[in-house]
mmCIF file of C-alpha atoms in Angstrom:
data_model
loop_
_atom_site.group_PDB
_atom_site.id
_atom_site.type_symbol
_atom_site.label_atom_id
_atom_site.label_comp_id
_atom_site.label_asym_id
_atom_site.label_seq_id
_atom_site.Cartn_x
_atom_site.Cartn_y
_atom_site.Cartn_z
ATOM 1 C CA UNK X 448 41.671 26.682 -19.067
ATOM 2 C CA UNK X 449 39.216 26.880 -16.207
ATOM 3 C CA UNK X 450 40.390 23.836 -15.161
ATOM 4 C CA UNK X 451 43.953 24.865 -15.164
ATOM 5 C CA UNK X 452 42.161 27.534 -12.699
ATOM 6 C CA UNK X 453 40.900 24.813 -10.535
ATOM 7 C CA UNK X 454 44.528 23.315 -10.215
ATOM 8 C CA UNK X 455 45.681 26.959 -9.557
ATOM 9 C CA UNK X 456 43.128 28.064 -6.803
ATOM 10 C CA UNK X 457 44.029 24.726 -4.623
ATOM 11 C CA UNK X 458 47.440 25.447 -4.620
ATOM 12 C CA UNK X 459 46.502 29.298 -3.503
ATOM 13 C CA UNK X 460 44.157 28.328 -1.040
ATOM 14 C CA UNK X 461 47.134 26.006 0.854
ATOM 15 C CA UNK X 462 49.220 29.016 0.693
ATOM 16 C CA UNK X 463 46.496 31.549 1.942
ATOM 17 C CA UNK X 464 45.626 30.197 4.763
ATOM 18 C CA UNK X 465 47.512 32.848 6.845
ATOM 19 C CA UNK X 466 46.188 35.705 4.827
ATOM 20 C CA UNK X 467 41.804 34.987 5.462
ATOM 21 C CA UNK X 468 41.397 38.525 3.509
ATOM 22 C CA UNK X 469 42.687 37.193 0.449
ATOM 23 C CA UNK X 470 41.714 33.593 0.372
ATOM 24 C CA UNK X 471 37.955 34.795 0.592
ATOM 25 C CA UNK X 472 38.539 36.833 -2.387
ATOM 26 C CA UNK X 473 40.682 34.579 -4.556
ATOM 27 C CA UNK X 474 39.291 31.349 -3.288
ATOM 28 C CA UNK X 475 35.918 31.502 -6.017
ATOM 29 C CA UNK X 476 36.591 27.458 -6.594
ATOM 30 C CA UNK X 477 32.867 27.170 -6.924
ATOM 31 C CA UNK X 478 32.570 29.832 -9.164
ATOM 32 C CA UNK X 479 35.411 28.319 -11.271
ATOM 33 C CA UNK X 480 33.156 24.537 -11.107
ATOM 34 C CA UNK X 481 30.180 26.404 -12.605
ATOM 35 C CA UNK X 482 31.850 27.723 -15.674
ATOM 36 C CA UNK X 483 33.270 24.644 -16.339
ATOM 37 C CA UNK X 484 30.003 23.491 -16.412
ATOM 38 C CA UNK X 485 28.590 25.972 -18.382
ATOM 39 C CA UNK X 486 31.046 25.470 -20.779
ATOM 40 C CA UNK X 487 31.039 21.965 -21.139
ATOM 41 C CA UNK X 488 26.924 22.285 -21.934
ATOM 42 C CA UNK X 489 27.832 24.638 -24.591
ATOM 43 C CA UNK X 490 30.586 22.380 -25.824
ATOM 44 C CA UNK X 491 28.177 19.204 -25.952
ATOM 45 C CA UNK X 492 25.130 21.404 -27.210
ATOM 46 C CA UNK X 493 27.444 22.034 -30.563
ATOM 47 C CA UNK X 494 29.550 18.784 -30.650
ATOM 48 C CA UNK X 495 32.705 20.427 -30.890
ATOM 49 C CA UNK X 496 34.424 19.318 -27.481
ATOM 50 C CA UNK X 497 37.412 17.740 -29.631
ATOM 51 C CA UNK X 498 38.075 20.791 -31.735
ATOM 52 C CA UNK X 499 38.312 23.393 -28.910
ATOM 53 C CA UNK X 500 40.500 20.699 -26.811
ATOM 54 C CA UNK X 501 42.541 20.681 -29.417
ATOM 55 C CA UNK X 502 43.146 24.471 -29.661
ATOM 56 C CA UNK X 503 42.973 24.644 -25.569
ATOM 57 C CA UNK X 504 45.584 21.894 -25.702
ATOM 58 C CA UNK X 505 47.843 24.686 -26.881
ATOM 59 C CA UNK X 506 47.053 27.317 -24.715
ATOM 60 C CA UNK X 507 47.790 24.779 -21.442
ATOM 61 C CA UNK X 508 51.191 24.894 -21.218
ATOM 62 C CA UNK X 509 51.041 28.609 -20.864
ATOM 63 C CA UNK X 510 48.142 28.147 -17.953
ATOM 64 C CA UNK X 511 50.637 25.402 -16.203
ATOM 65 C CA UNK X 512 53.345 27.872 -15.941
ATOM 66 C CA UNK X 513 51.228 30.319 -14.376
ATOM 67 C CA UNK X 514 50.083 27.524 -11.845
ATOM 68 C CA UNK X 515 53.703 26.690 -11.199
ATOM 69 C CA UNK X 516 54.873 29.824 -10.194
ATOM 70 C CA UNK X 517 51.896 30.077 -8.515
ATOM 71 C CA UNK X 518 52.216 27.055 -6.123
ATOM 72 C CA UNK X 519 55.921 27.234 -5.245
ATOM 73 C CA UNK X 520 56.375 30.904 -3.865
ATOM 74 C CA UNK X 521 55.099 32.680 -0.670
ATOM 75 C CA UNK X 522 55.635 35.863 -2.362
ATOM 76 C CA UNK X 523 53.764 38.432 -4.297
ATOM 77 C CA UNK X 524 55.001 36.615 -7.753
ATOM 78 C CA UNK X 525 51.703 34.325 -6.867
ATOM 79 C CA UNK X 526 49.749 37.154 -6.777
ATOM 80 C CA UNK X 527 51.586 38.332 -10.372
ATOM 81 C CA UNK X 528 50.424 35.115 -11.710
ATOM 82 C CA UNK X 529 47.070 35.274 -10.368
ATOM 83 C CA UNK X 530 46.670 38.107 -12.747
ATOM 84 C CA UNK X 531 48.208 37.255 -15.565
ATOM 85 C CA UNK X 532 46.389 34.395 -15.544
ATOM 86 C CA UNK X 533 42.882 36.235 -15.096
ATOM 87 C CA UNK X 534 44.287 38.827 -18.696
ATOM 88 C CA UNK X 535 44.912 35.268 -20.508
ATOM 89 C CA UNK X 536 41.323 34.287 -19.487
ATOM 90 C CA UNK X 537 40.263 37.670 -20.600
ATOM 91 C CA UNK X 538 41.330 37.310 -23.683
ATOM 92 C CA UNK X 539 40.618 33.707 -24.570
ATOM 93 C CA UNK X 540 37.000 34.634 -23.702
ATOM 94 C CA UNK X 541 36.787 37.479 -26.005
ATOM 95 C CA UNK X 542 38.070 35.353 -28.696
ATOM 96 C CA UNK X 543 35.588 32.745 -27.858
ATOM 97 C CA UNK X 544 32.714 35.520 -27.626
ATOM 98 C CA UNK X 545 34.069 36.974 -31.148
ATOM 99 C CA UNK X 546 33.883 33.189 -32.645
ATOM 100 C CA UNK X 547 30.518 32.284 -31.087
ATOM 101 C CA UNK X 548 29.239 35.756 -32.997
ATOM 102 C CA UNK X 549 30.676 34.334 -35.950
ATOM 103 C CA UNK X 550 28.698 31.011 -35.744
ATOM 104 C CA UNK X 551 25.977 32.697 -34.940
ATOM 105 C CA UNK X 552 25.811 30.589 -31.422
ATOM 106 C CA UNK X 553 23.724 33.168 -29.035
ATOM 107 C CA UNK X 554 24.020 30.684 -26.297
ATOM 108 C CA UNK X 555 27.755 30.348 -26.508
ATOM 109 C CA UNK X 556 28.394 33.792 -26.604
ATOM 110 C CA UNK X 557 25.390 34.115 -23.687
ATOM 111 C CA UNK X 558 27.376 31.523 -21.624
ATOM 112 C CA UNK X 559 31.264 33.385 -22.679
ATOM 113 C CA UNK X 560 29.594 36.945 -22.261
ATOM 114 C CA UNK X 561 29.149 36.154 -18.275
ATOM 115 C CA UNK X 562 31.937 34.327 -17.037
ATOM 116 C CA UNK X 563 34.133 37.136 -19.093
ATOM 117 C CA UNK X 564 32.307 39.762 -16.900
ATOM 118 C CA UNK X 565 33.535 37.328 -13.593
ATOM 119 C CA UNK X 566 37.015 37.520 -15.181
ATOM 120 C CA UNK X 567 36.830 41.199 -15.854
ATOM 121 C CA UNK X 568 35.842 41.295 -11.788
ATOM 122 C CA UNK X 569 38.439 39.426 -10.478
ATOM 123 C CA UNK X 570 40.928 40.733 -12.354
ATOM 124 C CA UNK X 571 40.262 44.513 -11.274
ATOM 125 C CA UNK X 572 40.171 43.437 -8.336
ATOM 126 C CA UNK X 573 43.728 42.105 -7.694
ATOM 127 C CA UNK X 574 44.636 45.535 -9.698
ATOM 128 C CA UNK X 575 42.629 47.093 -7.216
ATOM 129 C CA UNK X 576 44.644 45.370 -4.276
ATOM 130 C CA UNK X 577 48.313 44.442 -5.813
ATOM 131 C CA UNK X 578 50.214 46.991 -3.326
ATOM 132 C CA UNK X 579 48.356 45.620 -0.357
ATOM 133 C CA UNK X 580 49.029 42.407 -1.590
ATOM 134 C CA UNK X 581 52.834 42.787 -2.059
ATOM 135 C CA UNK X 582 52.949 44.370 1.535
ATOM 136 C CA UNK X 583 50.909 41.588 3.360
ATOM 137 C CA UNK X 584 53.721 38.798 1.668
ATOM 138 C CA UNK X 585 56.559 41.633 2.382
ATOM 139 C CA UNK X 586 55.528 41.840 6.284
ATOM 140 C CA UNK X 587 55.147 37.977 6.279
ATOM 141 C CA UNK X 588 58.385 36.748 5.002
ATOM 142 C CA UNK X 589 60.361 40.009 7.082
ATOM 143 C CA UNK X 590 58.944 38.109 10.278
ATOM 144 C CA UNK X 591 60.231 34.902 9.235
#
């Protein structure tokens, strides 16, 4: 999923590049990078990289849709999928949080416990900012 993000935040940061407000905010690449590798130390730490890529392997598809839209509009429907992406991440992290509990894992649900609070950030924060959002691509594409 994160890096479905990766693939998601290049294509935004091509399209932002007229609108330096909101590429600073959305453009947290890096930030993206370091859960990945947080995630992957957890994943080696417990030996169970095939098992979760198996049940991420199903969640993908969903994540690549969101990406598409994403990439091919100037519009606030990239902004739309922006979010809904951040609620799937949300979730998926809560599940993985309420399944690390489970195993008993403190470090997992350590590691899942922060990047869900950099989800829960982002993700007010394009609630926060959806109207100025939609008015920034309105004026834009009215100009064209």
């Amino acid at each position: 999923m994160e890096e479905q993000a990766v693939t998601i935040l290049t294509s935004q940061s091509v399209r932002l590049e007229n609108y330096p407000g909101l590429k600073a905010r959305t453009d947290n690449l890096q930030e993206t990078r370091d859960q990945i590798v947080m995630l992957d130390r957890c994943l080696e730490r417990i030996g169970g990289a095939s098992t979760i890529k198996d049940i991420t392997g199903r969640i993908v598809p969903s994540a690549r849709a969101s990406a598409d839209c994403s990439s091919t509009t100037r519009s606030s429907r990239g902004s739309l999928a922006s979010y809904a992406f951040e609620q799937m991440e949300i979730a998926s992290y809560k599940i993985l949080i309420a399944a690390a509990e489970h195993a008993g894992d403190q470090e997992a649900k350590r590691v899942c416990d922060a990047i869900l609070q950099q989800e829960l950030t982002m993700a007010q924060w394009l609630d926060e900012h959806a109207a100025t959002i939609t008015r920034s691509f309105s004026n834009a594409i009215s100009k064209e």
